[in-house]
């Protein structure tokens, strides 16, 4: 993106089937996600890195208790030595 910046995206999918019975039925989940993030190196000052990240996840399940949508907004800041 810029000399000191990197942008990235991630798509994910996970299928889980559980052994055993869950209140008389078999549980199965499908999870989907998308993540967008960037690394801004030497920002806000030299040897610092700022990393904003946005993530959306959707979990579908045949057990309604485990169905959800989740949105995360995270801001990491770290310093190198």
XYZ file of C-alpha atoms in Angstrom:
81
model
C 0.000 0.000 0.000
C 2.721 2.438 1.135
C 6.456 1.925 1.778
C 5.806 1.345 5.508
C 2.274 -0.081 5.302
C 0.880 -3.508 4.532
C -2.817 -4.299 4.042
C -4.291 -7.778 4.109
C -7.577 -9.636 3.957
C -8.575 -13.097 5.119
C -11.586 -15.260 4.295
C -12.274 -18.319 6.415
C -14.708 -21.214 6.592
C -14.900 -23.960 9.182
C -17.220 -26.942 9.367
C -17.500 -28.779 12.699
C -19.442 -31.907 13.540
C -19.537 -33.012 17.164
C -19.525 -36.587 18.422
C -22.247 -37.667 20.790
C -25.719 -36.372 21.421
C -26.743 -32.827 22.352
C -30.161 -33.017 24.023
C -31.194 -35.810 21.685
C -29.636 -34.471 18.467
C -26.265 -34.263 16.752
C -24.679 -30.818 16.688
C -23.058 -29.387 13.556
C -21.721 -25.867 12.974
C -20.619 -23.883 9.925
C -18.553 -20.775 10.581
C -17.635 -18.069 8.064
C -15.394 -15.072 8.585
C -13.791 -12.110 6.889
C -10.923 -10.038 8.280
C -9.478 -6.778 6.959
C -6.338 -5.340 8.548
C -3.259 -3.225 8.000
C 0.215 -2.883 9.551
C 1.425 0.712 9.681
C 5.127 0.463 10.500
C 7.022 3.379 12.016
C 3.695 4.948 12.940
C 2.981 6.961 15.050
C 6.786 7.148 15.550
C 9.937 5.262 14.570
C 9.988 1.570 15.726
C 6.260 1.630 16.515
C 3.633 -0.346 14.593
C -0.080 0.387 14.546
C -2.387 -2.424 13.407
C -6.118 -1.749 12.976
C -8.212 -4.872 12.334
C -11.884 -5.443 11.494
C -13.410 -8.938 11.624
C -16.901 -10.287 10.981
C -17.846 -13.863 11.882
C -21.078 -15.772 11.335
C -21.737 -19.105 13.000
C -24.625 -21.242 11.736
C -25.602 -24.250 13.823
C -28.391 -26.766 13.867
C -28.682 -25.890 17.607
C -30.035 -22.322 17.782
C -28.160 -21.620 21.039
C -24.901 -21.651 19.041
C -25.956 -19.377 16.152
C -24.431 -15.916 16.235
C -23.009 -12.995 14.280
C -19.963 -11.235 15.721
C -18.191 -8.040 14.713
C -14.780 -7.121 16.156
C -12.852 -3.883 15.869
C -9.321 -4.101 17.299
C -6.430 -1.678 17.435
C -2.971 -3.073 18.279
C 0.012 -0.852 18.979
C 3.465 -2.274 19.586
C 7.061 -1.094 19.790
C 10.126 -2.898 18.479
C 13.425 -2.963 20.368
